[in-house]
mmCIF file of C-alpha atoms in Angstrom:
data_model
loop_
_atom_site.group_PDB
_atom_site.id
_atom_site.type_symbol
_atom_site.label_atom_id
_atom_site.label_comp_id
_atom_site.label_asym_id
_atom_site.label_seq_id
_atom_site.Cartn_x
_atom_site.Cartn_y
_atom_site.Cartn_z
ATOM 1 C CA MET A 7 -36.575 7.452 31.621
ATOM 2 C CA ARG A 8 -36.531 10.991 29.513
ATOM 3 C CA ALA A 9 -32.449 10.106 28.531
ATOM 4 C CA PHE A 10 -33.536 6.209 27.456
ATOM 5 C CA GLY A 11 -35.943 7.696 25.542
ATOM 6 C CA LEU A 12 -33.643 9.616 23.580
ATOM 7 C CA LEU A 13 -31.271 7.527 23.382
ATOM 8 C CA ALA A 14 -34.442 4.853 22.098
ATOM 9 C CA ALA A 15 -35.414 7.440 19.548
ATOM 10 C CA LEU A 16 -31.719 7.636 18.579
ATOM 11 C CA VAL A 17 -31.152 4.504 17.962
ATOM 12 C CA LEU A 18 -34.675 4.251 15.740
ATOM 13 C CA ALA A 19 -33.731 6.762 13.610
ATOM 14 C CA GLY A 20 -30.688 5.419 13.051
ATOM 15 C CA ALA A 21 -31.483 2.038 12.363
ATOM 16 C CA LEU A 22 -34.280 3.455 9.611
ATOM 17 C CA GLY A 23 -31.474 5.331 8.313
ATOM 18 C CA GLY A 24 -31.553 8.262 9.502
ATOM 19 C CA SER A 25 -28.005 10.959 10.882
ATOM 20 C CA ALA A 26 -29.431 11.269 14.570
ATOM 21 C CA LEU A 27 -26.358 9.038 15.253
ATOM 22 C CA GLY A 28 -23.657 11.290 13.422
ATOM 23 C CA ALA A 29 -24.584 8.794 10.195
ATOM 24 C CA PRO A 30 -21.739 9.675 7.782
ATOM 25 C CA PRO A 31 -23.197 11.142 4.867
ATOM 26 C CA PRO A 32 -24.310 10.640 1.048
ATOM 27 C CA GLU A 33 -20.859 10.759 -0.903
ATOM 28 C CA LYS A 34 -20.261 13.455 -2.571
ATOM 29 C CA ASP A 35 -21.044 13.206 -7.138
ATOM 30 C CA PRO A 36 -17.420 13.361 -8.490
ATOM 31 C CA GLY A 37 -18.092 15.910 -10.843
ATOM 32 C CA ARG A 38 -16.392 15.203 -14.236
ATOM 33 C CA LEU A 39 -13.005 13.247 -13.866
ATOM 34 C CA PRO A 40 -10.132 13.856 -16.069
ATOM 35 C CA PRO A 41 -10.305 11.430 -19.393
ATOM 36 C CA ILE A 42 -7.917 8.582 -18.606
ATOM 37 C CA ALA A 43 -4.421 8.567 -20.763
ATOM 38 C CA SER A 44 -3.052 6.237 -23.706
ATOM 39 C CA LEU A 45 -2.129 2.267 -22.218
ATOM 40 C CA THR A 46 0.229 2.588 -24.840
ATOM 41 C CA ASP A 47 2.283 6.274 -24.711
ATOM 42 C CA GLY A 48 4.869 5.524 -21.758
ATOM 43 C CA VAL A 49 7.423 3.097 -20.878
ATOM 44 C CA TRP A 50 8.239 0.673 -17.743
ATOM 45 C CA MET A 51 11.121 2.714 -16.106
ATOM 46 C CA LYS A 52 12.447 0.866 -12.492
ATOM 47 C CA GLY A 53 13.921 2.380 -9.537
ATOM 48 C CA ASP A 54 14.653 2.741 -5.853
ATOM 49 C CA LEU A 55 13.066 5.788 -3.994
ATOM 50 C CA HIS A 56 14.560 5.597 -0.540
ATOM 51 C CA ILE A 57 18.601 4.978 -0.096
ATOM 52 C CA HIS A 58 21.338 6.445 2.176
ATOM 53 C CA SER A 59 24.431 7.510 0.857
ATOM 54 C CA ARG A 60 27.570 7.470 3.205
ATOM 55 C CA HIS A 61 26.359 11.489 3.254
ATOM 56 C CA SER A 62 23.559 10.014 6.000
ATOM 57 C CA LYS A 63 25.830 9.793 9.063
ATOM 58 C CA ASP A 64 23.850 6.243 9.983
ATOM 59 C CA SER A 65 24.883 4.972 6.624
ATOM 60 C CA SER A 66 28.025 2.772 6.364
ATOM 61 C CA ASN A 67 30.522 1.647 3.265
ATOM 62 C CA ASN A 68 27.826 3.566 1.159
ATOM 63 C CA PRO A 69 29.739 6.185 -1.044
ATOM 64 C CA VAL A 70 27.075 7.398 -3.678
ATOM 65 C CA ARG A 71 29.659 5.504 -6.205
ATOM 66 C CA LYS A 72 29.068 2.155 -5.087
ATOM 67 C CA ILE A 73 25.162 2.943 -5.028
ATOM 68 C CA ILE A 74 24.784 4.358 -8.283
ATOM 69 C CA ALA A 75 27.565 1.518 -9.737
ATOM 70 C CA LEU A 76 24.992 -1.418 -8.780
ATOM 71 C CA ALA A 77 21.668 0.265 -9.841
ATOM 72 C CA GLU A 78 23.641 0.582 -13.670
ATOM 73 C CA THR A 79 24.579 -3.388 -12.693
ATOM 74 C CA VAL A 80 20.947 -3.945 -12.054
ATOM 75 C CA HIS A 81 19.712 -1.942 -14.796
ATOM 76 C CA MET A 82 17.298 0.490 -12.513
ATOM 77 C CA ASP A 83 16.027 3.532 -14.722
ATOM 78 C CA TYR A 84 16.004 5.893 -12.800
ATOM 79 C CA LEU A 85 17.258 6.745 -8.769
ATOM 80 C CA LEU A 86 16.399 8.812 -5.820
ATOM 81 C CA ILE A 87 19.412 9.100 -2.851
ATOM 82 C CA SER A 88 18.019 10.214 -0.186
ATOM 83 C CA ASP A 89 19.960 11.174 2.327
ATOM 84 C CA HIS A 90 18.680 12.652 5.586
ATOM 85 C CA ASP A 91 18.593 16.377 5.964
ATOM 86 C CA ASN A 92 18.971 16.568 9.836
ATOM 87 C CA HIS A 93 22.549 15.593 9.576
ATOM 88 C CA VAL A 94 23.306 18.662 7.147
ATOM 89 C CA ASN A 95 20.769 20.791 8.743
ATOM 90 C CA GLY A 96 18.387 20.767 5.467
ATOM 91 C CA ASP A 97 21.727 22.124 3.484
ATOM 92 C CA VAL A 98 21.528 18.723 1.034
ATOM 93 C CA ALA A 99 22.289 20.762 -2.133
ATOM 94 C CA HIS A 100 25.952 21.132 -0.607
ATOM 95 C CA HIS A 101 26.499 17.655 0.046
ATOM 96 C CA THR A 102 24.536 15.002 -1.451
ATOM 97 C CA TRP A 103 23.591 16.672 -5.026
ATOM 98 C CA ALA A 104 26.803 18.368 -4.819
ATOM 99 C CA ASP A 105 28.875 15.084 -4.784
ATOM 100 C CA PRO A 106 30.973 15.050 -8.275
ATOM 101 C CA GLU A 107 30.142 10.999 -7.689
ATOM 102 C CA TYR A 108 26.223 12.337 -8.429
ATOM 103 C CA ARG A 109 26.336 10.785 -11.865
ATOM 104 C CA SER A 110 25.286 8.400 -14.009
ATOM 105 C CA GLN A 111 25.087 7.580 -18.231
ATOM 106 C CA SER A 112 22.043 5.392 -18.313
ATOM 107 C CA VAL A 113 20.391 6.031 -15.075
ATOM 108 C CA VAL A 114 18.118 9.151 -14.291
ATOM 109 C CA LEU A 115 19.040 10.763 -11.277
ATOM 110 C CA LEU A 116 16.467 12.361 -9.194
ATOM 111 C CA TYR A 117 16.999 14.904 -6.468
ATOM 112 C CA GLY A 118 15.488 14.503 -2.948
ATOM 113 C CA ALA A 119 15.982 14.073 1.040
ATOM 114 C CA GLU A 120 14.263 11.948 3.840
ATOM 115 C CA TRP A 121 12.703 15.343 5.330
ATOM 116 C CA THR A 122 13.896 14.191 8.934
ATOM 117 C CA THR A 123 11.124 15.590 11.765
ATOM 118 C CA HIS A 124 10.378 14.898 15.152
ATOM 119 C CA ARG A 125 6.740 13.756 13.845
ATOM 120 C CA GLY A 126 7.967 10.549 11.139
ATOM 121 C CA HIS A 127 9.426 11.417 8.417
ATOM 122 C CA GLY A 128 9.039 11.729 4.726
ATOM 123 C CA THR A 129 10.884 11.834 1.673
ATOM 124 C CA ALA A 130 11.128 14.864 -1.298
ATOM 125 C CA ILE A 131 11.320 13.809 -4.855
ATOM 126 C CA ALA A 132 11.276 16.103 -7.230
ATOM 127 C CA ALA A 133 13.187 16.018 -11.345
ATOM 128 C CA LYS A 134 15.529 19.038 -10.475
ATOM 129 C CA PRO A 135 16.765 20.946 -7.605
ATOM 130 C CA TYR A 136 14.853 22.675 -5.236
ATOM 131 C CA ASP A 137 15.494 24.776 -2.155
ATOM 132 C CA HIS A 138 15.354 21.501 0.844
ATOM 133 C CA GLN A 139 16.233 24.187 2.994
ATOM 134 C CA ALA A 140 12.502 25.499 3.068
ATOM 135 C CA LEU A 141 10.848 22.333 3.616
ATOM 136 C CA TYR A 142 13.689 21.422 6.756
ATOM 137 C CA ASP A 143 12.814 24.970 8.279
ATOM 138 C CA VAL A 144 9.328 24.400 8.591
ATOM 139 C CA ALA A 145 9.313 21.076 9.912
ATOM 140 C CA ASP A 146 8.188 22.103 13.503
ATOM 141 C CA ASP A 147 5.048 24.272 12.187
ATOM 142 C CA ARG A 148 1.823 23.691 11.693
ATOM 143 C CA ASP A 149 0.422 21.543 8.625
ATOM 144 C CA VAL A 150 -1.212 24.043 6.961
ATOM 145 C CA LYS A 151 1.942 25.765 6.673
ATOM 146 C CA ILE A 152 4.393 22.981 6.046
ATOM 147 C CA ALA A 153 1.721 22.249 2.693
ATOM 148 C CA ALA A 154 1.795 25.691 1.654
ATOM 149 C CA VAL A 155 5.877 25.616 1.398
ATOM 150 C CA LYS A 156 5.355 21.910 -0.616
ATOM 151 C CA LYS A 157 3.164 23.447 -2.745
ATOM 152 C CA ARG A 158 5.813 25.964 -3.092
ATOM 153 C CA LEU A 159 8.741 23.970 -3.743
ATOM 154 C CA GLY A 160 6.222 22.253 -6.214
ATOM 155 C CA ILE A 161 7.650 18.730 -4.977
ATOM 156 C CA HIS A 162 6.293 15.076 -4.771
ATOM 157 C CA LEU A 163 6.675 14.088 -0.670
ATOM 158 C CA SER A 164 5.559 10.682 0.364
ATOM 159 C CA ALA A 165 4.864 9.889 3.548
ATOM 160 C CA ASN A 166 8.242 6.873 4.678
ATOM 161 C CA HIS A 167 7.522 3.628 6.322
ATOM 162 C CA PRO A 168 4.351 5.202 8.538
ATOM 163 C CA GLY A 169 3.526 1.584 10.308
ATOM 164 C CA THR A 170 7.053 2.121 12.573
ATOM 165 C CA ARG A 171 9.019 3.934 15.485
ATOM 166 C CA ASP A 172 9.416 6.885 13.008
ATOM 167 C CA ALA A 173 5.390 6.544 11.961
ATOM 168 C CA PHE A 174 4.748 9.626 10.004
ATOM 169 C CA ALA A 175 1.957 11.829 12.411
ATOM 170 C CA PHE A 176 1.620 15.304 9.955
ATOM 171 C CA SER A 177 -1.045 15.199 7.865
ATOM 172 C CA TYR A 178 -1.588 12.850 4.661
ATOM 173 C CA ASP A 179 -3.578 15.868 2.735
ATOM 174 C CA PHE A 180 -0.247 17.138 2.009
ATOM 175 C CA VAL A 181 1.793 14.399 0.584
ATOM 176 C CA ASP A 182 1.361 12.080 -2.183
ATOM 177 C CA SER A 183 2.538 9.064 -1.675
ATOM 178 C CA VAL A 184 2.663 6.506 1.324
ATOM 179 C CA GLU A 185 5.948 3.919 1.268
ATOM 180 C CA ALA A 186 3.920 0.658 1.386
ATOM 181 C CA TRP A 187 6.280 -1.822 1.031
ATOM 182 C CA ASN A 188 9.634 0.082 3.101
ATOM 183 C CA SER A 189 12.753 -2.553 2.631
ATOM 184 C CA ALA A 190 13.475 -6.214 1.936
ATOM 185 C CA VAL A 191 11.433 -6.998 4.932
ATOM 186 C CA TRP A 192 8.027 -7.560 3.322
ATOM 187 C CA ALA A 193 6.357 -9.222 6.668
ATOM 188 C CA ASN A 194 7.237 -5.771 8.685
ATOM 189 C CA ASN A 195 4.882 -4.200 5.987
ATOM 190 C CA ALA A 196 1.473 -5.262 6.945
ATOM 191 C CA ILE A 197 1.028 -1.978 9.628
ATOM 192 C CA ASN A 198 2.229 0.232 6.127
ATOM 193 C CA MET A 199 -0.186 -1.458 4.021
ATOM 194 C CA HIS A 200 -3.095 -1.029 6.328
ATOM 195 C CA ILE A 201 -2.449 2.714 7.028
ATOM 196 C CA TRP A 202 -2.830 2.661 2.458
ATOM 197 C CA ASP A 203 -6.016 1.216 2.847
ATOM 198 C CA ASP A 204 -6.922 3.442 5.238
ATOM 199 C CA MET A 205 -5.626 6.746 3.072
ATOM 200 C CA LEU A 206 -7.385 5.065 0.097
ATOM 201 C CA LYS A 207 -10.983 4.628 1.972
ATOM 202 C CA SER A 208 -11.027 7.916 3.350
ATOM 203 C CA GLY A 209 -11.701 9.241 -1.067
ATOM 204 C CA ARG A 210 -7.563 9.931 -0.999
ATOM 205 C CA HIS A 211 -5.971 9.253 -4.740
ATOM 206 C CA MET A 212 -2.719 8.134 -2.905
ATOM 207 C CA THR A 213 -0.352 5.984 -4.658
ATOM 208 C CA GLY A 214 1.668 3.747 -2.706
ATOM 209 C CA ARG A 215 4.656 2.945 -3.364
ATOM 210 C CA GLY A 216 8.233 0.729 -2.505
ATOM 211 C CA GLY A 217 11.926 1.929 -0.978
ATOM 212 C CA SER A 218 14.056 -0.035 0.298
ATOM 213 C CA ASP A 219 15.968 1.875 3.054
ATOM 214 C CA SER A 220 19.052 0.888 2.417
ATOM 215 C CA HIS A 221 22.033 2.077 4.499
ATOM 216 C CA HIS A 222 24.672 -0.180 4.431
ATOM 217 C CA GLY A 223 27.167 -0.820 1.088
ATOM 218 C CA TYR A 224 29.716 -4.330 0.908
ATOM 219 C CA PRO A 225 33.001 -3.157 2.927
ATOM 220 C CA ASP A 226 35.896 -2.921 0.414
ATOM 221 C CA THR A 227 37.961 -4.521 2.678
ATOM 222 C CA PRO A 228 37.286 -6.585 5.675
ATOM 223 C CA ALA A 229 38.827 -4.118 7.793
ATOM 224 C CA GLN A 230 35.774 -1.648 6.982
ATOM 225 C CA ALA A 231 33.477 -4.118 8.182
ATOM 226 C CA THR A 232 30.742 -2.919 10.509
ATOM 227 C CA SER A 233 27.910 -4.050 12.624
ATOM 228 C CA LEU A 234 25.954 -3.773 10.093
ATOM 229 C CA SER A 235 27.273 -4.623 7.298
ATOM 230 C CA TYR A 236 25.986 -7.999 7.199
ATOM 231 C CA GLN A 237 22.653 -5.710 6.083
ATOM 232 C CA ALA A 238 24.262 -4.851 2.221
ATOM 233 C CA PRO A 239 23.855 -8.356 0.858
ATOM 234 C CA GLU A 240 19.854 -8.517 2.169
ATOM 235 C CA ASN A 241 18.751 -5.266 1.621
ATOM 236 C CA ASN A 242 20.307 -2.679 -1.057
ATOM 237 C CA VAL A 243 19.763 -1.386 -4.034
ATOM 238 C CA GLY A 244 15.799 -2.019 -5.308
ATOM 239 C CA THR A 245 14.615 -4.487 -2.656
ATOM 240 C CA PRO A 246 12.176 -3.656 -3.035
ATOM 241 C CA THR A 247 11.740 -2.299 -7.070
ATOM 242 C CA THR A 248 9.087 0.676 -7.507
ATOM 243 C CA TRP A 249 8.247 0.753 -11.332
ATOM 244 C CA VAL A 250 6.541 3.467 -13.188
ATOM 245 C CA PHE A 251 4.649 4.064 -16.485
ATOM 246 C CA ALA A 252 6.170 6.904 -17.741
ATOM 247 C CA LYS A 253 5.411 9.427 -20.758
ATOM 248 C CA SER A 254 9.608 9.680 -21.717
ATOM 249 C CA ARG A 255 12.966 8.563 -20.174
ATOM 250 C CA THR A 256 13.396 11.980 -18.022
ATOM 251 C CA GLY A 257 13.042 12.660 -14.288
ATOM 252 C CA GLN A 258 9.590 14.158 -14.812
ATOM 253 C CA ALA A 259 7.906 11.513 -16.087
ATOM 254 C CA VAL A 260 9.124 9.486 -13.613
ATOM 255 C CA VAL A 261 7.568 12.061 -11.211
ATOM 256 C CA ASP A 262 4.895 12.431 -12.465
ATOM 257 C CA ALA A 263 4.045 9.072 -12.742
ATOM 258 C CA LEU A 264 4.883 8.582 -9.198
ATOM 259 C CA THR A 265 1.840 11.393 -8.986
ATOM 260 C CA ASN A 266 -0.509 9.761 -11.106
ATOM 261 C CA GLY A 267 0.090 6.120 -9.805
ATOM 262 C CA ARG A 268 0.374 3.948 -12.678
ATOM 263 C CA VAL A 269 2.886 2.479 -10.397
ATOM 264 C CA SER A 270 3.662 -0.990 -8.777
ATOM 265 C CA VAL A 271 6.096 -2.761 -7.034
ATOM 266 C CA SER A 272 8.288 -5.928 -6.857
ATOM 267 C CA ALA A 273 10.428 -7.422 -4.415
ATOM 268 C CA ASN A 274 13.471 -6.732 -6.348
ATOM 269 C CA PRO A 275 15.169 -5.643 -9.711
ATOM 270 C CA TYR A 276 14.761 -8.796 -11.429
ATOM 271 C CA SER A 277 11.523 -9.882 -10.567
ATOM 272 C CA PRO A 278 8.761 -10.037 -12.787
ATOM 273 C CA ARG A 279 6.600 -6.803 -12.828
ATOM 274 C CA VAL A 280 3.273 -6.558 -11.423
ATOM 275 C CA GLU A 281 0.221 -5.021 -14.543
ATOM 276 C CA PHE A 282 -3.397 -4.197 -13.689
ATOM 277 C CA TYR A 283 -6.089 -3.399 -16.035
ATOM 278 C CA ALA A 284 -9.914 -3.027 -16.355
ATOM 279 C CA ASP A 285 -12.093 -3.382 -19.473
ATOM 280 C CA LEU A 286 -14.864 -0.936 -18.639
ATOM 281 C CA ASP A 287 -16.836 -1.210 -21.495
ATOM 282 C CA GLY A 288 -17.132 -5.264 -22.310
ATOM 283 C CA ASP A 289 -15.041 -4.934 -25.917
ATOM 284 C CA GLY A 290 -12.325 -6.662 -24.515
ATOM 285 C CA ARG A 291 -10.047 -4.226 -24.623
ATOM 286 C CA MET A 292 -8.198 -2.620 -21.550
ATOM 287 C CA ASP A 293 -9.598 0.913 -20.949
ATOM 288 C CA MET A 294 -7.814 2.089 -17.408
ATOM 289 C CA MET A 295 -4.639 0.567 -15.154
ATOM 290 C CA MET A 296 -3.684 1.008 -11.773
ATOM 291 C CA GLY A 297 -3.559 4.169 -10.940
ATOM 292 C CA ASP A 298 -6.597 5.071 -13.194
ATOM 293 C CA ASN A 299 -9.856 6.683 -11.554
ATOM 294 C CA ALA A 300 -13.433 6.413 -14.066
ATOM 295 C CA ARG A 301 -16.589 7.167 -13.320
ATOM 296 C CA ALA A 302 -18.526 3.732 -12.476
ATOM 297 C CA THR A 303 -21.580 3.020 -14.990
ATOM 298 C CA GLY A 304 -23.374 0.459 -12.472
ATOM 299 C CA LYS A 305 -22.004 -1.953 -15.800
ATOM 300 C CA PRO A 306 -19.524 -5.371 -15.080
ATOM 301 C CA VAL A 307 -16.119 -4.602 -15.447
ATOM 302 C CA THR A 308 -13.207 -6.671 -16.233
ATOM 303 C CA PHE A 309 -10.197 -6.794 -14.711
ATOM 304 C CA HIS A 310 -6.886 -8.417 -15.950
ATOM 305 C CA VAL A 311 -3.741 -9.038 -13.823
ATOM 306 C CA GLN A 312 -0.644 -9.636 -15.962
ATOM 307 C CA LEU A 313 3.160 -10.598 -15.065
ATOM 308 C CA SER A 314 5.514 -9.545 -16.779
ATOM 309 C CA GLY A 315 9.409 -10.084 -17.264
ATOM 310 C CA LYS A 316 11.496 -13.435 -16.137
ATOM 311 C CA THR A 317 9.301 -16.434 -14.551
ATOM 312 C CA PRO A 318 9.881 -19.799 -14.082
ATOM 313 C CA PRO A 319 8.191 -22.318 -16.874
ATOM 314 C CA GLN A 320 6.403 -24.382 -13.798
ATOM 315 C CA ALA A 321 5.624 -21.735 -11.677
ATOM 316 C CA ALA A 322 2.550 -20.539 -9.944
ATOM 317 C CA TYR A 323 0.950 -17.340 -8.662
ATOM 318 C CA THR A 324 -1.588 -16.644 -6.113
ATOM 319 C CA VAL A 325 -3.213 -12.750 -7.085
ATOM 320 C CA ARG A 326 -5.262 -11.517 -3.565
ATOM 321 C CA VAL A 327 -7.712 -9.138 -5.055
ATOM 322 C CA VAL A 328 -8.810 -6.092 -2.515
ATOM 323 C CA LYS A 329 -11.319 -4.637 -2.703
ATOM 324 C CA ASP A 330 -11.801 -1.189 -0.478
ATOM 325 C CA GLY A 331 -9.608 -2.919 2.124
ATOM 326 C CA ALA A 332 -11.079 -6.192 2.499
ATOM 327 C CA THR A 333 -10.108 -9.361 -0.424
ATOM 328 C CA PHE A 334 -12.637 -9.327 -2.332
ATOM 329 C CA ALA A 335 -11.326 -12.801 -4.470
ATOM 330 C CA THR A 336 -7.926 -15.166 -4.544
ATOM 331 C CA LEU A 337 -6.995 -16.246 -7.752
ATOM 332 C CA ARG A 338 -4.537 -18.358 -9.335
ATOM 333 C CA MET A 339 -2.288 -18.230 -12.333
ATOM 334 C CA SER A 340 0.841 -19.729 -14.201
ATOM 335 C CA GLY A 341 2.012 -20.514 -17.510
ATOM 336 C CA ALA A 342 4.396 -19.067 -19.745
ATOM 337 C CA LYS A 343 2.888 -15.335 -19.230
ATOM 338 C CA PRO A 344 0.678 -15.775 -16.151
ATOM 339 C CA ALA A 345 -2.764 -13.794 -15.968
ATOM 340 C CA ALA A 346 -5.833 -14.111 -14.375
ATOM 341 C CA ASP A 347 -9.122 -12.029 -14.588
ATOM 342 C CA PHE A 348 -11.887 -11.108 -12.524
ATOM 343 C CA THR A 349 -15.263 -9.460 -12.975
ATOM 344 C CA ASP A 350 -16.953 -7.260 -10.347
ATOM 345 C CA THR A 351 -19.510 -4.454 -10.786
ATOM 346 C CA PRO A 352 -18.302 -1.014 -9.015
ATOM 347 C CA ALA A 353 -21.066 0.877 -7.631
ATOM 348 C CA PRO A 354 -22.545 3.340 -9.983
ATOM 349 C CA ALA A 355 -22.458 5.844 -6.589
ATOM 350 C CA GLY A 356 -19.797 6.213 -3.991
ATOM 351 C CA ARG A 357 -16.049 5.354 -3.911
ATOM 352 C CA THR A 358 -14.706 2.026 -5.099
ATOM 353 C CA TYR A 359 -11.582 0.894 -5.512
ATOM 354 C CA TYR A 360 -9.041 -2.057 -7.083
ATOM 355 C CA ARG A 361 -6.213 -3.397 -6.201
ATOM 356 C CA VAL A 362 -3.742 -6.834 -6.118
ATOM 357 C CA GLU A 363 -1.198 -8.220 -4.413
ATOM 358 C CA VAL A 364 0.985 -11.260 -6.562
ATOM 359 C CA GLU A 365 2.285 -14.404 -4.270
ATOM 360 C CA GLY A 366 5.144 -17.094 -5.750
ATOM 361 C CA PRO A 367 8.245 -17.880 -6.212
ATOM 362 C CA PRO A 368 10.908 -16.010 -5.304
ATOM 363 C CA THR A 369 13.688 -14.627 -7.686
ATOM 364 C CA PRO A 370 17.046 -14.319 -7.416
ATOM 365 C CA TYR A 371 18.594 -11.281 -6.751
ATOM 366 C CA PRO A 372 22.135 -12.384 -7.475
ATOM 367 C CA GLU A 373 24.114 -8.933 -6.315
ATOM 368 C CA VAL A 374 21.615 -9.188 -2.807
ATOM 369 C CA PRO A 375 21.685 -12.622 -2.086
ATOM 370 C CA GLY A 376 19.655 -12.643 0.871
ATOM 371 C CA SER A 377 17.224 -9.805 0.173
ATOM 372 C CA MET A 378 14.886 -13.328 -1.432
ATOM 373 C CA ALA A 379 14.901 -14.931 2.345
ATOM 374 C CA LEU A 380 13.680 -11.576 4.050
ATOM 375 C CA SER A 381 10.399 -11.105 0.846
ATOM 376 C CA GLY A 382 9.435 -14.416 1.045
ATOM 377 C CA ASN A 383 7.158 -15.188 -1.925
ATOM 378 C CA MET A 384 5.674 -11.559 -1.533
ATOM 379 C CA LEU A 385 6.607 -11.150 -5.893
ATOM 380 C CA GLY A 386 5.206 -7.638 -5.933
ATOM 381 C CA LEU A 387 1.203 -5.665 -5.825
ATOM 382 C CA SER A 388 -0.114 -2.897 -7.697
ATOM 383 C CA ASN A 389 -1.366 0.342 -7.458
ATOM 384 C CA PRO A 390 -5.157 0.947 -7.265
ATOM 385 C CA ILE A 391 -8.095 1.049 -10.120
ATOM 386 C CA TYR A 392 -10.173 3.959 -8.777
ATOM 387 C CA PHE A 393 -14.358 4.524 -9.528
ATOM 388 C CA ASN A 394 -15.890 7.390 -8.787
ATOM 389 C CA PHE A 395 -12.824 9.422 -7.030
ATOM 390 C CA ASP A 396 -13.059 13.023 -7.124
ATOM 391 C CA PRO A 397 -10.003 14.198 -8.266
ATOM 392 C CA LYS A 398 -10.079 17.796 -5.606
ATOM 393 C CA PHE A 399 -10.576 15.502 -2.795
#
């Protein structure tokens, strides 16, 4: 009877708002937030952050020159060839980076590799060469030690395809982004998106990015074809494409924009880009874009979604607005410049985030024609606009 009485008291305390059952404490005030950067002082750059060349043993017909040539053909602005580091025991610097074909006159080339470990995969991303061997050497250490090495190297570390059999089983406290959209097969990304939303709901200001994870190129002759060569016209450079709003056309600006979250993802290099903005003060001018974080005022905020790029004249698009991990609204947009607005009032206390997903007619990708069927009607997605997120979380 005493046990039942205690349980009843605990339940009653919880019902009355007490913490006897371990209810989460009130969220702390985020304090002073950094000022929001300019919405016009920058340039949109598109690229791919997860590709494998011949320096990955599970790749075929994909020399560096072939990857870069396709990136140049489809007018990519930046590119990261992220070969597996386990094939060379961490020494990627003397393989992919040292390859004489790793150069381009028009594409900004980043430095990195796929950190391929027993507990999952991640991509290290940097604007200049770094000591990747140091990261490889701590792959089986405790997360706190890995975090220290990552900080010392000064790299951006991203969790790859977290919902696959190579699920990312490390702490998300030391990664800067997550591969929410992996490969052209959009349908396989539901669990990746769910994990990303979980990280956002926990208070992490974490960028969602894309990556084709392509391994196989077009064989030069029929004799060079392998059992996986069919993937070349289905999943290749830019399926999907990650757009970043960078302050300049430099590698460091690309990495900084990726970290800050001014990022959207489209199905391929020709797909229109999803842009997402917010008007905080109601003056009709946008004050924030995706990736930005502001203090909620308790007043209504107008949000603006638009597509930039080529869209068919009669095309209609569906916008799914996600608020704190759940569908908040479904919008429609069409016309020569598809756009849609919605209004909501973020709570003045506690965290809130909004992001959007856009579906519509697939955009042709002539160089990789099979990708359209795999991405289906999924056109693109934005990163969140944040309210009251603690920048020191």
